[in-house]
């Protein structure tokens, strides 16, 4: 989620400019940024929701879905009325945060017998570990304020390189790195066998 969304956050303005024109992009980039972050937050629980459904425990997940929908709808209307379209986007963002919180503090409490996953373990290994490699990209996003092109070619390239290194050493577990190494080795052996 982070690695597919951060390029949108970093290069959202040029992408929108190509698609809908510079003037429209200038006025709508904030909506794109807020909604992209909201999407990252709310979809971070998708693997857990799939495990719930796969184990026939979806009856415990509806509270988070209803909670998110209620908060999203209510705040989008209220904030939209007070501050406009940005308020609607903020309602979506806050709804996503509520959904994650309800899954962590409600759903996981009732499903731990079937899915023996502690909240701390999930937050550290399921959320923080994959997010950690994206910290250089997040810092660069904040530093360049949505316009990385003005810093030239090298700073974004170095940030992406640092992110790739962090993905390998922090984001991936040892077993993941071994699977990746085996896949590369098998691909190279198959390629050599064809020659």
Coordinates of C-alpha atoms in Angstrom, one line a residue:
X1 CA 0.0 0.0 0.0
X2 CA 2.7 2.4 1.0
X3 CA 4.9 1.8 -2.0
X4 CA 2.1 2.1 -4.5
X5 CA 0.6 5.1 -2.8
X6 CA 3.7 7.2 -2.1
X7 CA 4.5 7.8 -5.8
X8 CA 1.0 9.3 -6.1
X9 CA 1.7 11.5 -3.1
X10 CA 5.1 12.5 -4.4
X11 CA 4.2 13.0 -8.0
X12 CA 0.4 13.6 -7.7
X13 CA 0.6 17.1 -9.1
X14 CA 2.4 16.2 -12.3
X15 CA 0.1 13.2 -12.8
X16 CA -3.0 15.2 -12.3
X17 CA -1.7 18.0 -14.5
X18 CA -1.2 15.6 -17.4
X19 CA -4.6 14.1 -16.8
X20 CA -6.9 17.1 -16.0
X21 CA -4.6 20.2 -16.6
X22 CA -2.4 22.3 -14.3
X23 CA -5.2 24.6 -13.0
X24 CA -7.5 21.8 -11.9
X25 CA -4.5 19.9 -10.5
X26 CA -3.5 22.9 -8.4
X27 CA -7.0 23.0 -6.9
X28 CA -7.4 19.3 -6.3
X29 CA -4.0 18.0 -5.2
X30 CA -4.9 18.3 -1.5
X31 CA -8.0 16.1 -2.0
X32 CA -5.8 13.5 -3.8
X33 CA -3.3 13.5 -1.0
X34 CA -5.8 13.2 1.8
X35 CA -7.8 10.4 0.0
X36 CA -4.6 8.5 -0.8
X37 CA -3.5 8.5 2.8
X38 CA -7.1 7.6 3.9
X39 CA -7.0 4.6 1.5
X40 CA -3.6 3.5 2.8
X41 CA -4.9 3.6 6.4
X42 CA -8.2 1.8 5.7
X43 CA -6.8 -0.9 3.4
X44 CA -4.0 -1.7 5.9
X45 CA -6.5 -4.0 7.6
X46 CA -7.5 -5.8 4.4
X47 CA -5.2 -8.9 5.0
X48 CA -6.7 -9.3 8.5
X49 CA -10.3 -8.9 7.1
X50 CA -9.5 -11.6 4.5
X51 CA -8.2 -13.9 7.3
X52 CA -11.5 -13.2 9.2
X53 CA -13.6 -14.1 6.2
X54 CA -11.5 -17.2 5.4
X55 CA -12.1 -18.5 8.9
X56 CA -15.8 -17.8 8.8
X57 CA -15.5 -15.0 11.4
X58 CA -16.9 -12.2 9.3
X59 CA -19.6 -11.7 11.9
X60 CA -17.0 -10.0 14.1
X61 CA -15.8 -7.6 11.4
X62 CA -19.1 -5.8 10.8
X63 CA -18.7 -3.5 13.7
X64 CA -15.6 -2.0 12.1
X65 CA -17.3 -1.7 8.8
X66 CA -20.4 0.0 10.2
X67 CA -18.2 2.2 12.5
X68 CA -16.2 3.3 9.5
X69 CA -19.2 4.0 7.3
X70 CA -21.0 5.9 10.1
X71 CA -18.0 8.1 11.0
X72 CA -17.1 8.6 7.3
X73 CA -20.7 9.6 6.4
X74 CA -21.4 11.8 9.4
X75 CA -18.0 13.6 9.4
X76 CA -18.0 14.0 5.6
X77 CA -21.3 15.8 5.7
X78 CA -20.5 17.9 8.8
X79 CA -17.0 18.8 7.7
X80 CA -18.1 19.2 4.1
X81 CA -20.7 21.7 5.3
X82 CA -18.1 23.6 7.4
X83 CA -15.0 23.6 5.2
X84 CA -16.0 22.2 1.8
X85 CA -14.6 19.3 -0.2
X86 CA -11.5 19.0 2.0
X87 CA -13.9 18.2 4.9
X88 CA -15.4 15.4 2.9
X89 CA -11.9 14.0 2.3
X90 CA -11.0 14.4 6.0
X91 CA -14.2 12.5 6.9
X92 CA -13.0 9.6 4.8
X93 CA -9.6 9.8 6.5
X94 CA -11.0 9.8 10.0
X95 CA -13.4 7.0 9.1
X96 CA -10.4 4.9 8.0
X97 CA -8.6 5.5 11.3
X98 CA -11.8 4.5 13.2
X99 CA -12.0 1.3 11.2
X100 CA -8.4 0.3 12.0
X101 CA -9.0 1.1 15.7
X102 CA -12.2 -0.9 15.9
X103 CA -10.4 -3.9 14.3
X104 CA -7.5 -3.6 16.7
X105 CA -9.5 -3.1 19.9
X106 CA -12.8 -4.9 19.2
X107 CA -12.5 -7.5 16.4
X108 CA -9.2 -8.9 17.4
X109 CA -10.4 -9.4 21.0
X110 CA -13.2 -11.7 19.9
X111 CA -11.2 -13.6 17.3
X112 CA -8.0 -14.4 19.1
X113 CA -9.1 -18.0 19.9
X114 CA -9.3 -18.9 16.2
X115 CA -6.7 -16.3 15.0
X116 CA -4.0 -16.3 17.7
X117 CA -2.6 -12.9 16.8
X118 CA -1.8 -10.4 19.5
X119 CA -2.4 -6.8 18.8
X120 CA 1.2 -5.8 19.6
X121 CA 2.5 -8.4 17.2
X122 CA 0.1 -7.3 14.4
X123 CA 1.0 -3.6 14.9
X124 CA 4.8 -4.3 15.0
X125 CA 5.1 -6.9 12.3
X126 CA 2.0 -6.3 10.2
X127 CA 1.9 -2.5 10.1
X128 CA 5.1 -0.9 11.5
X129 CA 7.5 -3.3 9.7
X130 CA 6.1 -2.7 6.2
X131 CA 5.8 1.0 6.9
X132 CA 9.4 1.5 8.2
X133 CA 11.0 1.2 4.7
X134 CA 8.8 4.0 3.5
X135 CA 10.0 6.5 6.1
X136 CA 12.6 8.0 3.7
X137 CA 9.9 8.5 1.1
X138 CA 7.5 10.0 3.7
X139 CA 10.3 12.4 4.9
X140 CA 11.1 13.4 1.3
X141 CA 7.4 13.9 0.6
X142 CA 7.2 16.3 3.6
X143 CA 10.5 18.0 2.6
X144 CA 9.6 18.6 -1.0
X145 CA 5.9 19.5 -0.2
X146 CA 4.6 17.5 -3.1
X147 CA 7.0 18.8 -5.7
X148 CA 10.0 16.5 -5.9
X149 CA 10.8 17.5 -9.5
X150 CA 12.3 20.8 -8.3
X151 CA 15.1 18.9 -6.6
X152 CA 16.2 17.3 -9.8
X153 CA 16.9 13.6 -10.6
X154 CA 19.3 12.5 -7.9
X155 CA 17.5 13.1 -4.6
X156 CA 14.4 11.1 -5.5
X157 CA 16.6 8.4 -7.0
X158 CA 18.7 8.2 -3.7
X159 CA 15.5 8.1 -1.6
X160 CA 14.1 5.3 -3.7
X161 CA 17.4 3.4 -3.4
X162 CA 17.4 3.8 0.3
X163 CA 13.8 2.7 0.4
X164 CA 14.7 -0.5 -1.6
X165 CA 17.5 -1.2 0.8
X166 CA 15.2 -0.8 3.8
X167 CA 12.6 -3.0 2.2
X168 CA 15.2 -5.8 1.9
X169 CA 16.7 -5.5 5.4
X170 CA 13.7 -4.3 7.5
X171 CA 10.5 -4.8 5.5
X172 CA 11.1 -8.4 4.6
X173 CA 11.4 -11.1 7.1
X174 CA 14.3 -13.5 6.8
X175 CA 12.0 -16.2 5.4
X176 CA 10.7 -13.7 2.8
X177 CA 14.3 -12.9 1.7
X178 CA 15.1 -16.6 1.4
X179 CA 12.0 -17.1 -0.8
X180 CA 13.0 -14.2 -3.0
X181 CA 16.6 -15.5 -3.3
X182 CA 15.3 -18.9 -4.3
X183 CA 13.0 -17.4 -6.9
X184 CA 15.9 -15.4 -8.4
X185 CA 18.2 -18.4 -8.4
X186 CA 15.5 -20.6 -10.0
X187 CA 14.8 -17.9 -12.6
X188 CA 18.5 -17.6 -13.4
X189 CA 18.9 -21.4 -13.6
X190 CA 15.9 -21.7 -15.9
X191 CA 17.3 -19.0 -18.1
X192 CA 20.7 -20.7 -18.3
X193 CA 19.0 -24.0 -19.1
X194 CA 17.3 -22.4 -22.1
X195 CA 20.6 -21.2 -23.5

